[in-house]
């Protein structure tokens, strides 16, 4: 994919407003890209998109590649009599990341802009200026004159989704890109490009490209979709936790932008299958793709649900390092994206029945 085409895809995926539970606009974009490349596309009972890439044969193993469509966001809780919005957070936010930020509210009348207000320091007592405001103290100002104006003119209702108002851009002409929702629109972009690379290829597995919902609130879409796919191997594509900026330590994260996709060796939801890990490293070495590792104490990702599907499935999490996750703006490297696409494409091409059988085999000591 050429640079301009890649940028167009990334902008298309990141700029759209689609928090957890409201993934419809992203599902439409992914479907538009995958429909010409896949044999069949369906949607499960909670909204995950399951794209069957090639004709299924019982003699071939099922390989499930997944990335989630949702982003962290907010939901309208209620509207005050003065026309301000109180909200519920959806997904893991730090309270200090919410204050004085621009937002987009998806309403029945269209998109509405708003901002989380903040008191001017002129009226805050000196002894309390350094305190962090709690989200319960915050509100969103949409420019409404009162509650009736917010409801009738702007079309705002309780339950409406809210996402950061942050637009995609190249970061000053280099290889880095700034945008919201890299978690996990970057994984979707990798998946779409892999499908494009494999167009017309005769691959030795039944490939399923799955775009999941509600990852940020409990990996829910991965649970339902992996039950339907019945994967023999799971490859989850995620945004990684870059730690290459001031204030972050190696104990917190070991990823750096521009040094290749990362393999998660540990997070709070999953430990990867060791044979699958070694297979990924072997392929990366053969293709001369740089790889880095991350061992995290927290984090959770869809690979954990794929791993637990039915009788269990060897799974791994491959991530594109990302700075400043779960905030209005994140940063990724296009070099890491390109290398992740190359790696996943190569993995799929090599996952034949014998290879999958060997990965799935456990020795009895």
XYZ file of C-alpha atoms in Angstrom:
365
model
C 0.000 0.000 0.000
C 1.372 3.397 -0.974
C 1.925 6.070 1.661
C -1.058 8.195 0.616
C -3.338 5.145 0.581
C -2.101 4.110 4.023
C -2.690 7.601 5.381
C -6.187 7.635 3.902
C -7.011 4.316 5.582
C -5.617 5.413 8.945
C -7.492 8.725 8.808
C -10.718 6.964 7.860
C -10.460 4.569 10.795
C -9.212 6.926 13.502
C -11.327 10.021 12.888
C -14.693 8.244 13.174
C -16.683 8.503 16.436
C -17.288 4.951 17.676
C -16.826 4.269 21.399
C -17.409 0.892 23.020
C -20.921 -0.341 22.343
C -21.387 2.035 19.402
C -19.042 0.523 16.821
C -21.424 0.751 13.849
C -19.531 3.388 11.806
C -16.269 1.430 12.094
C -18.002 -1.825 11.208
C -19.260 -0.165 8.008
C -15.732 0.987 7.093
C -14.166 -2.425 7.722
C -16.935 -4.157 5.782
C -16.374 -1.806 2.847
C -12.676 -2.736 2.721
C -13.027 -6.488 3.353
C -16.141 -7.247 1.313
C -14.313 -7.332 -2.060
C -11.547 -9.517 -0.580
C -13.489 -12.174 1.351
C -15.755 -15.119 0.548
C -18.343 -14.351 3.201
C -19.001 -11.716 5.860
C -21.375 -12.026 8.795
C -22.094 -10.209 12.050
C -22.546 -12.037 15.345
C -25.201 -11.365 17.961
C -23.430 -8.428 19.621
C -21.954 -6.800 16.531
C -18.543 -8.317 15.792
C -17.775 -8.598 12.066
C -16.571 -12.056 10.988
C -14.987 -12.100 7.532
C -14.297 -15.550 6.076
C -11.387 -14.860 3.738
C -11.348 -18.067 1.689
C -13.518 -21.126 1.091
C -13.542 -23.279 4.196
C -12.175 -26.827 3.988
C -12.436 -29.262 6.895
C -8.899 -30.485 6.242
C -7.461 -27.015 6.866
C -6.911 -25.419 10.300
C -8.930 -22.361 11.318
C -6.776 -19.267 11.844
C -8.467 -16.315 13.521
C -6.940 -12.859 13.196
C -8.693 -10.310 15.411
C -8.650 -6.589 16.157
C -11.224 -4.569 18.068
C -13.319 -1.745 16.636
C -14.201 0.160 19.780
C -12.378 3.040 21.438
C -12.533 4.425 24.964
C -15.160 7.129 25.232
C -18.055 8.489 27.247
C -21.835 8.220 27.364
C -24.391 10.910 28.162
C -25.707 10.175 31.648
C -28.166 13.048 31.925
C -28.665 16.679 30.914
C -28.782 19.371 33.578
C -31.553 21.975 33.592
C -28.966 24.489 32.354
C -28.130 22.320 29.325
C -24.818 20.789 30.410
C -24.089 17.075 29.935
C -23.055 14.792 32.757
C -21.356 11.641 31.538
C -20.333 8.063 32.258
C -16.858 6.960 31.185
C -16.636 3.885 28.935
C -13.285 2.129 29.229
C -10.202 3.037 31.223
C -9.674 6.789 31.504
C -7.489 8.783 33.854
C -9.566 11.609 35.270
C -6.863 14.169 34.425
C -7.055 13.153 30.745
C -10.701 14.266 30.559
C -10.568 17.872 31.652
C -10.795 20.770 29.141
C -10.926 18.490 26.115
C -13.026 18.640 22.951
C -15.596 15.905 22.313
C -17.995 14.656 19.641
C -21.467 13.470 20.683
C -23.358 11.196 18.244
C -27.029 12.143 18.442
C -30.169 11.310 16.472
C -29.716 14.606 14.649
C -26.042 14.122 13.842
C -22.696 15.007 15.398
C -22.529 17.631 18.145
C -19.343 19.215 19.465
C -18.668 19.857 23.131
C -15.952 20.572 25.656
C -15.331 19.500 29.233
C -15.310 22.810 31.071
C -12.749 23.893 33.640
C -12.740 26.712 36.146
C -10.417 29.602 35.472
C -7.489 29.706 37.922
C -8.550 33.249 38.827
C -11.382 31.893 40.974
C -9.738 28.762 42.375
C -8.169 29.169 45.833
C -4.384 28.904 45.664
C -4.279 25.928 48.023
C -6.520 23.814 45.736
C -5.168 24.740 42.300
C -2.908 21.687 42.203
C -5.609 19.122 42.896
C -6.907 16.727 40.216
C -10.546 17.169 39.349
C -12.582 13.972 39.582
C -14.745 12.975 36.628
C -17.841 13.261 38.818
C -17.129 17.004 39.057
C -16.932 17.426 35.285
C -19.526 18.269 32.643
C -19.633 18.825 28.886
C -20.608 22.241 27.530
C -22.394 21.917 24.153
C -23.460 25.540 23.888
C -27.084 24.816 24.798
C -29.094 27.526 26.521
C -30.957 24.987 28.664
C -32.046 21.327 28.799
C -34.873 21.834 26.298
C -32.449 23.391 23.813
C -30.010 20.473 24.176
C -32.799 17.931 23.665
C -34.887 19.570 20.941
C -32.391 21.615 18.903
C -29.292 19.430 19.270
C -31.079 16.093 19.601
C -29.082 14.922 22.622
C -30.448 12.032 24.690
C -29.176 10.021 27.651
C -27.159 7.074 26.340
C -25.688 8.946 23.361
C -22.026 7.999 22.695
C -19.207 10.509 23.080
C -15.712 10.249 21.596
C -12.631 12.496 21.597
C -12.601 15.229 18.952
C -9.058 14.686 17.664
C -8.099 14.498 14.002
C -5.477 12.325 12.330
C -2.294 13.999 11.094
C 1.304 13.275 10.205
C 3.483 14.582 13.024
C 5.576 17.245 11.316
C 6.671 15.369 8.227
C 8.401 12.362 9.798
C 7.412 8.711 10.163
C 5.138 9.300 13.172
C 1.373 9.776 13.068
C -0.870 11.512 15.571
C -4.480 10.527 16.147
C -7.061 9.155 18.526
C -8.288 5.570 18.900
C -5.111 3.808 17.749
C -6.366 1.337 20.349
C -7.347 -0.489 18.263
C -7.949 1.089 14.880
C -4.280 0.458 14.102
C -4.927 -3.280 14.506
C -7.856 -3.030 12.091
C -5.658 -1.202 9.576
C -3.052 -3.983 9.787
C -5.775 -6.599 9.246
C -7.205 -4.807 6.208
C -3.775 -4.433 4.632
C -2.951 -8.113 5.283
C -6.174 -9.096 3.513
C -5.184 -6.905 0.576
C -1.728 -8.505 0.453
C -3.278 -11.986 0.370
C -5.764 -11.189 -2.398
C -5.870 -14.170 -4.758
C -3.413 -16.221 -2.689
C -3.957 -19.939 -2.138
C -3.355 -20.169 1.612
C -3.216 -23.435 3.549
C -5.672 -22.516 6.301
C -9.221 -21.288 6.757
C -8.595 -17.621 7.492
C -11.061 -15.566 9.521
C -10.567 -11.811 9.897
C -12.599 -10.710 12.910
C -13.359 -7.151 13.988
C -14.615 -7.340 17.552
C -16.801 -5.091 19.688
C -16.673 -4.064 23.344
C -13.066 -5.031 23.995
C -12.576 -2.095 26.358
C -15.238 -3.332 28.777
C -14.383 -7.004 29.066
C -13.312 -8.544 25.728
C -16.950 -9.328 25.001
C -16.863 -9.439 21.202
C -13.865 -11.765 21.156
C -15.746 -14.208 23.343
C -18.776 -14.491 21.086
C -16.920 -14.405 17.755
C -14.252 -16.944 18.704
C -17.021 -19.311 19.826
C -18.415 -19.158 16.289
C -15.093 -19.338 14.437
C -13.675 -22.233 16.491
C -10.047 -21.174 15.919
C -7.137 -23.601 15.944
C -4.739 -20.646 16.130
C -5.427 -17.087 17.312
C -3.497 -13.966 16.313
C -4.648 -10.797 18.045
C -3.589 -7.414 16.663
C -3.398 -4.588 19.172
C -1.906 -1.230 20.042
C 1.140 -1.716 22.217
C 2.256 0.255 25.254
C 5.235 2.356 24.186
C 7.456 3.519 27.027
C 9.953 5.664 25.123
C 9.104 9.076 26.559
C 10.038 11.026 29.713
C 8.550 9.653 32.906
C 8.079 6.085 31.644
C 10.377 3.298 32.824
C 11.469 -0.093 31.483
C 9.731 -1.743 34.415
C 6.455 -0.266 33.158
C 6.904 -1.008 29.438
C 9.715 -2.095 27.130
C 8.346 -1.008 23.716
C 9.767 1.817 21.606
C 8.401 3.415 18.454
C 10.219 2.452 15.261
C 11.779 -0.767 16.577
C 9.206 -3.166 15.167
C 5.979 -4.843 16.275
C 5.910 -6.175 19.830
C 5.034 -9.612 21.144
C 3.349 -9.600 24.520
C 5.003 -12.190 26.748
C 2.724 -11.399 29.688
C -0.258 -9.241 30.537
C -3.009 -9.518 33.112
C -5.237 -11.494 30.729
C -2.954 -13.930 28.882
C 0.407 -15.669 28.536
C 1.042 -16.655 24.902
C 1.520 -20.214 23.706
C 5.285 -20.791 23.692
C 5.391 -22.816 20.476
C 3.391 -20.144 18.704
C 5.705 -17.491 20.129
C 8.755 -19.356 18.808
C 7.094 -19.801 15.417
C 6.473 -16.052 15.186
C 10.099 -15.336 16.085
C 11.314 -17.833 13.469
C 9.231 -16.213 10.743
C 10.319 -12.726 11.790
C 13.951 -13.809 11.626
C 13.500 -15.353 8.173
C 11.799 -12.201 6.897
C 14.286 -9.892 8.664
C 11.510 -8.155 10.583
C 12.578 -6.444 13.816
C 10.710 -7.696 16.887
C 10.489 -6.367 20.424
C 8.917 -7.818 23.541
C 6.748 -6.461 26.305
C 6.018 -7.841 29.765
C 3.182 -5.896 31.394
C 1.635 -6.203 34.830
C -1.701 -4.800 33.654
C -3.468 -4.688 30.272
C -6.029 -7.055 28.776
C -6.704 -7.993 25.160
C -8.877 -10.136 22.909
C -6.260 -12.864 22.569
C -7.228 -14.004 26.051
C -10.765 -14.846 24.930
C -9.536 -16.470 21.711
C -7.207 -18.595 23.830
C -10.164 -19.796 25.938
C -12.480 -20.507 23.002
C -14.210 -23.867 23.243
C -11.428 -26.411 23.980
C -8.656 -23.814 23.898
C -6.555 -22.300 21.131
C -2.857 -21.327 21.020
C -2.898 -17.537 20.760
C -0.544 -14.601 20.669
C -0.829 -10.808 20.882
C 1.121 -8.811 18.283
C 1.114 -5.089 18.959
C 2.052 -1.848 17.218
C 3.817 0.360 19.812
C 1.696 3.386 20.716
C 2.389 6.388 22.913
C -0.237 7.937 25.217
C -2.940 5.255 25.111
C -6.468 5.969 26.364
C -6.291 9.703 25.834
C -7.272 12.209 23.162
C -4.077 11.819 21.152
C -1.709 8.917 20.546
C 1.384 8.483 18.395
C 2.443 5.515 16.232
C 5.234 4.860 13.726
C 4.395 3.926 10.138
C 7.503 1.727 10.128
C 6.046 -0.437 12.893
C 2.766 -0.634 10.982
C 4.500 -1.772 7.790
C 6.548 -4.388 9.638
C 3.460 -5.702 11.447
C 1.666 -6.095 8.120
C 4.647 -7.958 6.663
C 4.897 -10.216 9.722
C 1.224 -11.176 9.906
C 1.041 -11.767 6.154
C 4.033 -14.112 6.385
C 2.602 -15.944 9.403
C -0.678 -16.681 7.656
C 1.110 -17.960 4.569
C 3.028 -20.483 6.694
C 0.273 -21.766 8.982
C -0.555 -25.023 7.215
C -2.087 -28.123 8.835
C 1.244 -29.711 9.840
C 2.565 -26.492 11.372
C -0.637 -25.858 13.330
C -0.736 -29.473 14.498
C 2.807 -29.160 15.860
C 2.058 -25.854 17.610
C -1.055 -27.311 19.243
C 0.708 -30.467 20.473
C 1.650 -30.643 24.157
C 4.288 -33.070 25.299
C 3.461 -35.350 28.235
C 6.455 -35.314 30.557
